[in-house]
Coordinates of C-alpha atoms in Angstrom, one line a residue:
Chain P
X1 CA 73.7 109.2 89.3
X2 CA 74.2 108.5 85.5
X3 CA 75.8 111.5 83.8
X4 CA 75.7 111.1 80.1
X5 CA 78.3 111.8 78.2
X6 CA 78.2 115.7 76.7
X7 CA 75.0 116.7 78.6
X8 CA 76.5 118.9 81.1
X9 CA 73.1 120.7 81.5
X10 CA 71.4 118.0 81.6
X11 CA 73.5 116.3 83.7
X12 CA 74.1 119.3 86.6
X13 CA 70.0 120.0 86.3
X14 CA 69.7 116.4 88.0
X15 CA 72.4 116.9 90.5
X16 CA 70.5 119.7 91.5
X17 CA 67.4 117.6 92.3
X18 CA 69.2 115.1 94.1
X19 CA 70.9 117.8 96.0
X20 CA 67.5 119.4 96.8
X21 CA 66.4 116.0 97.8
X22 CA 69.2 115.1 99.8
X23 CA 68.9 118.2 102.0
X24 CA 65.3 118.4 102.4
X25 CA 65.6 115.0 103.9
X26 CA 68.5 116.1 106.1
X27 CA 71.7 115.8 104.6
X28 CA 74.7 118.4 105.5
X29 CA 77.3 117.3 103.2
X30 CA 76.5 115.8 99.6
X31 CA 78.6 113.4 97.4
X32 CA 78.4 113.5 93.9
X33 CA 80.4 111.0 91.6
X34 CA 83.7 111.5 89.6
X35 CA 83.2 113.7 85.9
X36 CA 79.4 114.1 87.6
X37 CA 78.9 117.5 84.9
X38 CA 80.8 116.0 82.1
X39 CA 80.3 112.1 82.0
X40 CA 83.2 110.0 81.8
X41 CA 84.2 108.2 78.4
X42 CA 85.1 111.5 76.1
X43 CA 86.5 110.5 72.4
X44 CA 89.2 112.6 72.7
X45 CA 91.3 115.5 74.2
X46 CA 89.2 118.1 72.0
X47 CA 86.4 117.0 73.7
X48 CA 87.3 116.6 77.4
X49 CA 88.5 120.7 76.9
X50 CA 85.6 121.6 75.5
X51 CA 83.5 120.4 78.4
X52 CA 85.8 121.5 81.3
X53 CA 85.7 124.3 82.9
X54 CA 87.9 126.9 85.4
X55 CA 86.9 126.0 88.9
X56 CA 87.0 129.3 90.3
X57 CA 84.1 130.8 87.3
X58 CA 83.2 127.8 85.6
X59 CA 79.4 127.6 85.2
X60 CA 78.8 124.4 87.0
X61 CA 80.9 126.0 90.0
X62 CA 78.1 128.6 90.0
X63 CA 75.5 126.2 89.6
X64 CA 76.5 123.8 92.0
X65 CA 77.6 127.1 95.0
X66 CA 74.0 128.6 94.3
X67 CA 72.4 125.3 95.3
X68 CA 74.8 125.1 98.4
X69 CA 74.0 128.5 99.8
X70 CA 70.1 127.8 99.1
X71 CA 70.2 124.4 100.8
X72 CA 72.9 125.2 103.1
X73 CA 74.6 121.9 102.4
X74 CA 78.4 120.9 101.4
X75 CA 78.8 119.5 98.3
X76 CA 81.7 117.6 96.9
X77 CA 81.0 116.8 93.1
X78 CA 83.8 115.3 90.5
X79 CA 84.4 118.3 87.4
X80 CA 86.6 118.2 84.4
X81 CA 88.8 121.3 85.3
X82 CA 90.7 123.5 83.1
X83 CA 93.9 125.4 84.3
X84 CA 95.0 127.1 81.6
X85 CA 96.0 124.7 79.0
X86 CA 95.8 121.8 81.3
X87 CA 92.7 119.5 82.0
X88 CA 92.5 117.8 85.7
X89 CA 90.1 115.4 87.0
X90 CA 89.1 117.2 89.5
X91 CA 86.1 117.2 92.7
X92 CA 85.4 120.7 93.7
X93 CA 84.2 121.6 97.6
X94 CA 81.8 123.2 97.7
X95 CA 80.1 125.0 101.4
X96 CA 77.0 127.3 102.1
X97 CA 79.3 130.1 101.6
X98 CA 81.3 129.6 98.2
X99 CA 84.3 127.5 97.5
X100 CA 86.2 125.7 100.1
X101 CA 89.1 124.0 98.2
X102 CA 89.8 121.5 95.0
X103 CA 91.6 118.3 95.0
X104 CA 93.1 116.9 91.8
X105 CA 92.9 113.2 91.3
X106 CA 96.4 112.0 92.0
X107 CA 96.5 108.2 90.0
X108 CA 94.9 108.3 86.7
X109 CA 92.8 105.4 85.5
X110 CA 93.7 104.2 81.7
X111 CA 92.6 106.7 79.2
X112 CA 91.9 109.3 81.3
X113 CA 96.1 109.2 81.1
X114 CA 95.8 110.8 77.6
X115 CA 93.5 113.9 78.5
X116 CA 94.6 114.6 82.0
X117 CA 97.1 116.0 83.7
X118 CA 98.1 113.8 87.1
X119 CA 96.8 115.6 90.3
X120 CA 99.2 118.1 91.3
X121 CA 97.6 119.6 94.9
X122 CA 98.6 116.2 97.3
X123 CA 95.8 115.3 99.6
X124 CA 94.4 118.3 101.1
X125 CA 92.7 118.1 104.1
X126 CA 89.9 121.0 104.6
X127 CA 88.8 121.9 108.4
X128 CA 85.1 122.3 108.1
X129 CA 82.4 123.0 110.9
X130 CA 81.3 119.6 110.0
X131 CA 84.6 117.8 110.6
X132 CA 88.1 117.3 108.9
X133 CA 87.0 116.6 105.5
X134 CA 89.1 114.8 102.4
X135 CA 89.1 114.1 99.1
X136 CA 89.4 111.4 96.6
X137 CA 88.8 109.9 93.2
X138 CA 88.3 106.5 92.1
X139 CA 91.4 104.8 91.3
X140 CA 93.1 106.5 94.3
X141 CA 91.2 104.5 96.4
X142 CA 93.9 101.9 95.2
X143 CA 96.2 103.4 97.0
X144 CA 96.3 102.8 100.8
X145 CA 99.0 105.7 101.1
X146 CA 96.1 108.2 100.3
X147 CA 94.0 107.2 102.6
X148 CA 97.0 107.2 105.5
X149 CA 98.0 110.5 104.1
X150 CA 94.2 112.1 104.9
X151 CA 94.1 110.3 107.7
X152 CA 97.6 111.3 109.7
X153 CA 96.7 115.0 108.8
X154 CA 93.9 114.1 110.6
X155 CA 90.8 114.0 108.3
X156 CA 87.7 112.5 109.7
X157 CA 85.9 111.9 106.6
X158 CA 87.0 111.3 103.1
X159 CA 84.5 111.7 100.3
X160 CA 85.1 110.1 97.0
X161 CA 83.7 111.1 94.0
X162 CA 84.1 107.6 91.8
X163 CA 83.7 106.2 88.3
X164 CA 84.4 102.5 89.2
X165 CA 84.1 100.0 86.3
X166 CA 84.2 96.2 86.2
X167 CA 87.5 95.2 87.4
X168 CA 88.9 91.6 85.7
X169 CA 89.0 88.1 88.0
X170 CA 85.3 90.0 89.7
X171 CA 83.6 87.0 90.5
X172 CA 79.9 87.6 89.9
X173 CA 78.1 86.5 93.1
X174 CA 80.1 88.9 95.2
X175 CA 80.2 92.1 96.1
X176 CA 82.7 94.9 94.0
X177 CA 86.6 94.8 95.5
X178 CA 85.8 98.3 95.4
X179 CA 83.5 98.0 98.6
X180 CA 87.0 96.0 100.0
X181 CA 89.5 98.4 99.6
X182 CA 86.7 101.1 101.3
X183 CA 85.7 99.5 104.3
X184 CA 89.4 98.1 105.0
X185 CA 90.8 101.8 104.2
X186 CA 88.3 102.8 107.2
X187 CA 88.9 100.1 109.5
X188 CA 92.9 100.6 109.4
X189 CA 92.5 104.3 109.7
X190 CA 89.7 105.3 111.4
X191 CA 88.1 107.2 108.9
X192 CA 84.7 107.3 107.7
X193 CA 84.0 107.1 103.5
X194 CA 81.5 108.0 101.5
X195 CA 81.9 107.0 98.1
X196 CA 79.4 108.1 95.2
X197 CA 79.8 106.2 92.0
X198 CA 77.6 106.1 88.8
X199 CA 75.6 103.9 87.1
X200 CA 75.2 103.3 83.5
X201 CA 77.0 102.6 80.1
X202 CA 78.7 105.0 78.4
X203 CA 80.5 104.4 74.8
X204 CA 80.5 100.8 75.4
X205 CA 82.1 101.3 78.9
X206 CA 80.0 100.7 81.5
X207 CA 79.8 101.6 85.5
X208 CA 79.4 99.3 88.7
X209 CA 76.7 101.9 90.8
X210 CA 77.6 100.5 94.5
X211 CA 77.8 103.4 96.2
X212 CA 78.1 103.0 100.0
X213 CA 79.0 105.3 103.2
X214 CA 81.6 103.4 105.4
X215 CA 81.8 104.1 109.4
X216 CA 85.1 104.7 111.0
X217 CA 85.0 100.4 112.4
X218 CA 85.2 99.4 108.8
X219 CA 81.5 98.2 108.1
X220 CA 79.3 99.8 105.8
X221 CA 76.9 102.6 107.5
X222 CA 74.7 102.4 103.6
X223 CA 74.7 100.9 100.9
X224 CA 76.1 99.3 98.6
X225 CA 73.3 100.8 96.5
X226 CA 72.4 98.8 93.3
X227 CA 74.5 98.4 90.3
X228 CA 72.0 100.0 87.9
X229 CA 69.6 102.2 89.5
X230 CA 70.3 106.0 90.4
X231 CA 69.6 106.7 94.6
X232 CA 70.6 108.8 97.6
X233 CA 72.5 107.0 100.3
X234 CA 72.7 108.3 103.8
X235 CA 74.3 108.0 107.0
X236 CA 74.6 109.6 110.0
X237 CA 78.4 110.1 110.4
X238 CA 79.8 110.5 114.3
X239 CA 82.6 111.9 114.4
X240 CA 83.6 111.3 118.1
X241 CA 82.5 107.8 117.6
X242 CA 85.1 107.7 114.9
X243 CA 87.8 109.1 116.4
X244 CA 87.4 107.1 119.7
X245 CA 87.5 104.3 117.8
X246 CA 90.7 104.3 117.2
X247 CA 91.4 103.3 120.3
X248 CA 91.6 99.8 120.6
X249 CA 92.1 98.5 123.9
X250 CA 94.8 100.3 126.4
X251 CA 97.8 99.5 124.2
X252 CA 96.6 99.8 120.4
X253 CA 95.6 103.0 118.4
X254 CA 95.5 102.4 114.7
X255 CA 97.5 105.3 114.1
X256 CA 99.5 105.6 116.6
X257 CA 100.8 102.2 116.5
X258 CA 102.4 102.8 113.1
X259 CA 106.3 101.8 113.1
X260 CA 107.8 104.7 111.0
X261 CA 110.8 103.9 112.6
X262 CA 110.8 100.8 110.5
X263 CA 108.9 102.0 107.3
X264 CA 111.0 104.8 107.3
X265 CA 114.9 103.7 107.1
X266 CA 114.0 100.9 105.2
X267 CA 112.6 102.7 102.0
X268 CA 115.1 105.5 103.0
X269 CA 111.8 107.7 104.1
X270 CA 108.3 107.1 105.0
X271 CA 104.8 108.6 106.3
X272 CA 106.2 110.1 109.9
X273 CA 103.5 112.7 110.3
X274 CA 101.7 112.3 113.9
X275 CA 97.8 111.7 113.5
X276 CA 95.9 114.9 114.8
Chain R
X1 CA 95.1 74.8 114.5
X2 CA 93.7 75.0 118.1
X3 CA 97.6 75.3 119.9
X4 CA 96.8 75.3 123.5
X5 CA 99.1 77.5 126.4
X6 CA 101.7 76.0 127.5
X7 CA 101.4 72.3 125.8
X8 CA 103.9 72.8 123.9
X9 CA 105.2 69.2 122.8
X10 CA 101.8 68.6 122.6
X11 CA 101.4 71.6 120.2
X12 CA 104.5 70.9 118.1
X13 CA 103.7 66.6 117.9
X14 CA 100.3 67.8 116.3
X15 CA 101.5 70.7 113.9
X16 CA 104.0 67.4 112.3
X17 CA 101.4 65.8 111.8
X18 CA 99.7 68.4 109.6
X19 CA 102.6 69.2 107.7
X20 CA 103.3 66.0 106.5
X21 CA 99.4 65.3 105.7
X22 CA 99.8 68.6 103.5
X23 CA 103.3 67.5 101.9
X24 CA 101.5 64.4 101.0
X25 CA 98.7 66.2 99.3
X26 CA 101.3 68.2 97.5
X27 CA 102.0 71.0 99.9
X28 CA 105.2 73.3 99.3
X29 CA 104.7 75.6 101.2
X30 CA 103.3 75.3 105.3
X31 CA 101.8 78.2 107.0
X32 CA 101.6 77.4 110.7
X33 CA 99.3 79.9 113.2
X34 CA 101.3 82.5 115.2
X35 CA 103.1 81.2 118.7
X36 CA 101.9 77.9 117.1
X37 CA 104.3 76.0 119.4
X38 CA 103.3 77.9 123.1
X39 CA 99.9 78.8 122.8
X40 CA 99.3 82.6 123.0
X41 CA 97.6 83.6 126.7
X42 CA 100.3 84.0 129.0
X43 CA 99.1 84.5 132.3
X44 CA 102.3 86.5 132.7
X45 CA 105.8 87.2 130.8
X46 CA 107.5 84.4 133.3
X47 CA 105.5 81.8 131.6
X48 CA 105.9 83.1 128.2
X49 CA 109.6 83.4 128.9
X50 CA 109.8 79.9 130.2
X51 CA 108.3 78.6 126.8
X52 CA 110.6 80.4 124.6
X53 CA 113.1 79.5 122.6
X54 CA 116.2 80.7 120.8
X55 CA 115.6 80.2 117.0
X56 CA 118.9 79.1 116.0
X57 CA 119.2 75.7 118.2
X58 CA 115.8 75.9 119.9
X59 CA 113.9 72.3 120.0
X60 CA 110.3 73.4 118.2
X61 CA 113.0 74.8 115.0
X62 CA 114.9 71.5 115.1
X63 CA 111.1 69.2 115.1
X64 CA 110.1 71.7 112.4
X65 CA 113.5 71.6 110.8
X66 CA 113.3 67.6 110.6
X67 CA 109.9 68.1 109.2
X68 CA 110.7 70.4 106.5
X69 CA 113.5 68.1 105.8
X70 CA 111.8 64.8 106.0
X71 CA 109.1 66.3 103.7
X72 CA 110.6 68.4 101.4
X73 CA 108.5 71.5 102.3
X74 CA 108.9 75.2 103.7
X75 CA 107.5 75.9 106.7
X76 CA 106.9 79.3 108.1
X77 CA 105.6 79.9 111.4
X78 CA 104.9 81.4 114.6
X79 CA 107.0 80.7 117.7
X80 CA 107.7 82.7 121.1
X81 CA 111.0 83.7 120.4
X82 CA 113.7 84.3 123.0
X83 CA 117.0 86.4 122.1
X84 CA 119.2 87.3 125.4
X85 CA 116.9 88.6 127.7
X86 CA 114.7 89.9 125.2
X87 CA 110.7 88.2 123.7
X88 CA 109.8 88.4 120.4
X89 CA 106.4 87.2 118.5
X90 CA 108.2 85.9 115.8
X91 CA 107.6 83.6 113.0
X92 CA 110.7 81.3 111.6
X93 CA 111.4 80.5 108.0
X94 CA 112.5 77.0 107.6
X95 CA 113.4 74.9 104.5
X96 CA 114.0 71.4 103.4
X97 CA 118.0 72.1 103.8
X98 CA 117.5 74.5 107.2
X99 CA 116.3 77.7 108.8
X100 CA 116.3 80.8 106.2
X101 CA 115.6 83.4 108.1
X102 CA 112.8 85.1 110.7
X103 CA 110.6 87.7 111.1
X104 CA 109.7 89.8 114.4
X105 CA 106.3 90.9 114.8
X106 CA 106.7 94.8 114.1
X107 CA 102.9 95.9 115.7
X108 CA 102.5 93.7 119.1
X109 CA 98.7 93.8 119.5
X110 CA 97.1 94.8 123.3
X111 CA 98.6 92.9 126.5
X112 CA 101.6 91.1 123.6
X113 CA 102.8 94.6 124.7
X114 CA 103.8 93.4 128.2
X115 CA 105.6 90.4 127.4
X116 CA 107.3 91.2 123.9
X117 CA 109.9 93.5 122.4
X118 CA 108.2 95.1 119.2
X119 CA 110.0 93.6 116.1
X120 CA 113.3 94.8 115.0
X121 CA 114.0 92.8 111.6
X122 CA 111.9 95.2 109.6
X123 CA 110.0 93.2 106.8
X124 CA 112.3 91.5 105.3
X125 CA 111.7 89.4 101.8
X126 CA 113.7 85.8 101.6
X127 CA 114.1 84.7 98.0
X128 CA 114.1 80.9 97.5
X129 CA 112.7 78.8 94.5
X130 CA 109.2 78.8 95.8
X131 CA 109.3 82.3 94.7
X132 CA 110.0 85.8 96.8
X133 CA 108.4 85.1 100.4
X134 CA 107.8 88.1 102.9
X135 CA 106.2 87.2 106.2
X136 CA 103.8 89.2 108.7
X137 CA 102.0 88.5 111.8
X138 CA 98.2 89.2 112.8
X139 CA 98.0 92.7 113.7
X140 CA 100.9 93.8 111.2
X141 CA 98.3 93.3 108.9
X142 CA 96.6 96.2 110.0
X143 CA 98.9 98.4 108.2
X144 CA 99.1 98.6 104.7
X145 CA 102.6 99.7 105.3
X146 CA 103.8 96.6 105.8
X147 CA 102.3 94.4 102.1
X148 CA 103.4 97.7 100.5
X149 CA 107.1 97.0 102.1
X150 CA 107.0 93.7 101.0
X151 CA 105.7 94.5 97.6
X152 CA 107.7 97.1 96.8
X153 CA 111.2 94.6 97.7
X154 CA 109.4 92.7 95.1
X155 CA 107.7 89.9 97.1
X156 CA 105.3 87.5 95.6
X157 CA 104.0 85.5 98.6
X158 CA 103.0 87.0 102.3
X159 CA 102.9 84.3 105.0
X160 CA 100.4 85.3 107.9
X161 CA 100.9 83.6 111.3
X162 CA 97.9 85.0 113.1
X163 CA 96.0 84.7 115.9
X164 CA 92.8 86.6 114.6
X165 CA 90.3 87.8 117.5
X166 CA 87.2 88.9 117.5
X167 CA 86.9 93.0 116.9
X168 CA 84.2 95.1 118.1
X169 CA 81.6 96.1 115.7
X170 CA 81.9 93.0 113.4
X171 CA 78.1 92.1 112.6
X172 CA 77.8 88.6 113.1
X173 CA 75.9 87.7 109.8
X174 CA 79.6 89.1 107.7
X175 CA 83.4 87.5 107.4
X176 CA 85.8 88.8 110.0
X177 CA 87.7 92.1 108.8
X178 CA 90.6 90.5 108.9
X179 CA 89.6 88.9 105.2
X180 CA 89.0 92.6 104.1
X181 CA 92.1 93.0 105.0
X182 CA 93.8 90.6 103.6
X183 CA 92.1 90.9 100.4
X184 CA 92.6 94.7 100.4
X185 CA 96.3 94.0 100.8
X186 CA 96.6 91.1 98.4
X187 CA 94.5 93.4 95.7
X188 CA 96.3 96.8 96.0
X189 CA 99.8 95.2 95.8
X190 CA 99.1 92.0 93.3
X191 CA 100.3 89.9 96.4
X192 CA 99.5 86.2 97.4
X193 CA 98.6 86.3 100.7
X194 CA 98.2 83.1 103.2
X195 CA 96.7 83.6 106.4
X196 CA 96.7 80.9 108.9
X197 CA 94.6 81.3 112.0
X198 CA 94.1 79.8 115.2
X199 CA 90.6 78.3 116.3
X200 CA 89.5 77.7 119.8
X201 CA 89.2 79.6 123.3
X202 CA 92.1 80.2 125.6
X203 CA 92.0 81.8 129.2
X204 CA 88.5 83.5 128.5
X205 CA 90.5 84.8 124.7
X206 CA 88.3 83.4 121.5
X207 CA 89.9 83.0 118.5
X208 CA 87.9 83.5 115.3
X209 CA 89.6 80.9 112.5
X210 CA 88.7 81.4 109.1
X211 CA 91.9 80.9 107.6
X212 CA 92.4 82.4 103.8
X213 CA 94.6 82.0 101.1
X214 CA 94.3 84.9 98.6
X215 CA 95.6 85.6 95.1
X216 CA 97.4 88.6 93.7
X217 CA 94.0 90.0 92.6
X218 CA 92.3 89.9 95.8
X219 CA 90.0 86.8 95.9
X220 CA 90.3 84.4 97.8
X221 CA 91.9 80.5 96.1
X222 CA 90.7 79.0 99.3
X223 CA 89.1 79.7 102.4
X224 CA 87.7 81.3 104.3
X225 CA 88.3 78.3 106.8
X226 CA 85.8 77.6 109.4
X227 CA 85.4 79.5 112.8
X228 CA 86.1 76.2 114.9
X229 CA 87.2 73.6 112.9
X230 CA 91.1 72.3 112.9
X231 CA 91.9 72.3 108.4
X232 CA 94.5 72.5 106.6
X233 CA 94.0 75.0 103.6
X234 CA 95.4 74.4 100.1
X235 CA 95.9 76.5 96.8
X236 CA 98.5 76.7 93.8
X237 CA 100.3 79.9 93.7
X238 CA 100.8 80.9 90.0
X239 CA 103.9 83.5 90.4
X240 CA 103.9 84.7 86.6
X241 CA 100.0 85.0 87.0
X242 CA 100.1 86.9 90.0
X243 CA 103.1 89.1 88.9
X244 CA 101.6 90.1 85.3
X245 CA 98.5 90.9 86.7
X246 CA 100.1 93.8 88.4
X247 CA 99.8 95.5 85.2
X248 CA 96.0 96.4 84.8
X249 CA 96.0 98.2 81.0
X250 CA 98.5 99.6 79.0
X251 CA 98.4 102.7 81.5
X252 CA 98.2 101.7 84.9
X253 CA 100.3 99.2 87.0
X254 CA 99.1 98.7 90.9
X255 CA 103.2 99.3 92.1
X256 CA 104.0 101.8 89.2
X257 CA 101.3 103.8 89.7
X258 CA 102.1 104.7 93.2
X259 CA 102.6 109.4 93.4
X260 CA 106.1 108.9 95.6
X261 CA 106.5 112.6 94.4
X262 CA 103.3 113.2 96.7
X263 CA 104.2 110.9 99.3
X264 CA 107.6 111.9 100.3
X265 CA 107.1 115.3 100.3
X266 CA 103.9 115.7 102.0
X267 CA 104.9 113.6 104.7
X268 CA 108.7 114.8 105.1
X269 CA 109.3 111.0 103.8
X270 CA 107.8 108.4 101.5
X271 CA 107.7 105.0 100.4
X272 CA 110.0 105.3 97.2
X273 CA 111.6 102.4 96.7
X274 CA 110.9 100.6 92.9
X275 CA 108.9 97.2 92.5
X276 CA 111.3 94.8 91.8

């Protein structure tokens, strides 16, 4: 998609489309990018409250639950979210009857430091009739501990709502290191991704598109989409597949193989929690 | 290199001879293959055992010992190691004035099970003037565990002894995962990373090459290698390079950033340990 800036009407009308779309043509659970209501670059703080919203009444909330209930589709969609005084950038989840859950983005990219609050709700894990679903946002991606934290709580999928921009060193004939840290986030974990980012330029920033689905083996299932055109990726996600596959051979399991008895004492803790 | 089982002078004569046509082209630092002195197949742990070595006064470590004196280089690399009664995968650490240290392969990959102990050194980071060197072996690179250990001791350089094999699902027409690895790892962390693989086909086992040396944001300096060709890889490390561009803006910084206070807690434990 590309939000613009401001336009949240304009900007959830479309999502509805392309949720419309999505599900006519068979989709269960749609992705929507990070900010997908608000846009991304605001000017300033005044600006970023003005467009947010609570989760639990906000408008788009409404919006977005009456198209799940008429579609019967999950959505996951990135939302500026106001708690009281504070702003989050957050993705609401979204099922065919109401609001499952929220998940706060965790590591904050750059400006988004001066309007938002840092994710304060860990890395939930929500157990849906269509699998073990998590959540993330853009820059978390960065960090391999999220994924290993969704993943030895036992998520199957992890859908990322994502604003990724050019990142420096990018060398222009290949592919986004975006794409990198997805499919080897999947391979080492087992987890199937689906990441939905947006296109466009906004204020002078602009956005990398490059959406793509990854299966739980590491390799992309769709996409990456373009760089500058707005489209609905989709996959067929196996969940049994997924979870088999981490089994390796009769020794190796990808989580199971994990040596917290080494990560552990040396940092004086570590990720002990047994995969699911 | 293509080592082959159980040749071991063989093995060893033709690793000097690499090392010093790399020192001669300006090489500081050697990475060898893992078991780069046995081979890797064992038809059974009584052969493996009967090629092992003690590190401390082992012949391969005194031949690579002469080497790294006679040339002037570091040399880290894999070697069946025996201690007591006890197999490790390990990789050894040698300098122009002696051995520095080892590392024990912490995540022993499929039938390595049956003839190895799993590594007991933890990841340990050796600091000499090439810069802070950390070392891992094939499979460890699996989990992003173990570059965020190194990372977070403050290492600037991971040496990868491996012996990459073919893993299902890779599409033939893409790289191996292991460079989506490696460039994962190098790319969340701001770590150097310098794989060196194997080539060749032991006992009915293929080994897939493509060797890769990668910088601290992600792309790859040199490489990938070939899939069947014996080469010797070579790229300048720039430490400052590598170590500043672990700040991304005046907000974020890929080590800094990292939500211990979500970690730990979530998980019982964490990774908290500071970036050096």
């Amino acid at each position: 998609m590309e939000p613009h800036v401001g336009k949240k009407r304009e900007n959830v009308t479309r999502s509805i489309r392309y949720i419309e779309e999505a599900a006519r043509n068979g989709a269960s659970l749609v992705v929507l990018p990070e900010l997908a209501n608000t846009g991304y670059v605001f000017a300033d703080r005044e600006e970023a409250l003005a467009l947010s919203e609570e989760l639990s009444d906000g408008e788009t909330t409404q919006i977005w639950g009456d198209a799940a209930r008429r579609f019967g589709v999950y959505i996951v969609a990135g939302i500026a979210e106001r708690a009281g005084k504070r702003l989050f950038n957050s993705a609401v989840f979204i099922g065919p009857t109401g609001v499952i859950g929220a998940y706060r983005k965790l590591h904050l990219w750059n400006d988004e430091n001066r309007f938002f609050e840092p994710g304060n709700l860990g890395v939930p894990v929500f157990d849906t009739p269509l699998g073990r679903i998590s959540i993330a946002i853009c820059y978390d991606g960065w960090f391999p501990e999220v994924y290993r934290l969704a993943a030895t709580q036992g998520a199957d999928i992890v859908c990322v709502p994502t604003n990724w921009v050019p990142m420096p060193g990018q060398p222009a004939d290949r592919g986004a290191m975006a794409t990198t840290l997805t499919m080897a986030a999947a391979h080492s974990n087992g987890l199937m991704i689906a990441c939905a980012n947006r296109i466009g330029t906004e204020r002078g920033q602009s956005f990398i598109g490059q959406s793509l689905i990854v299966g739980g083996d590491g390799w992309p299932l769709a996409g990456p989409a373009s760089r500058d055109r707005e489209e609905i990726l989709y996959a067929a996600l196996d969940l049994e597949r997924a979870r088999a596959g981490r089994t390796l051979n009769a020794f190796n399991h990808v989580l199971r193989d994990r040596r917290s008895d080494v990560y552990d004492p040396m940092l004086g803790t570590g990720w002990t929690s047994s995969p699911a």
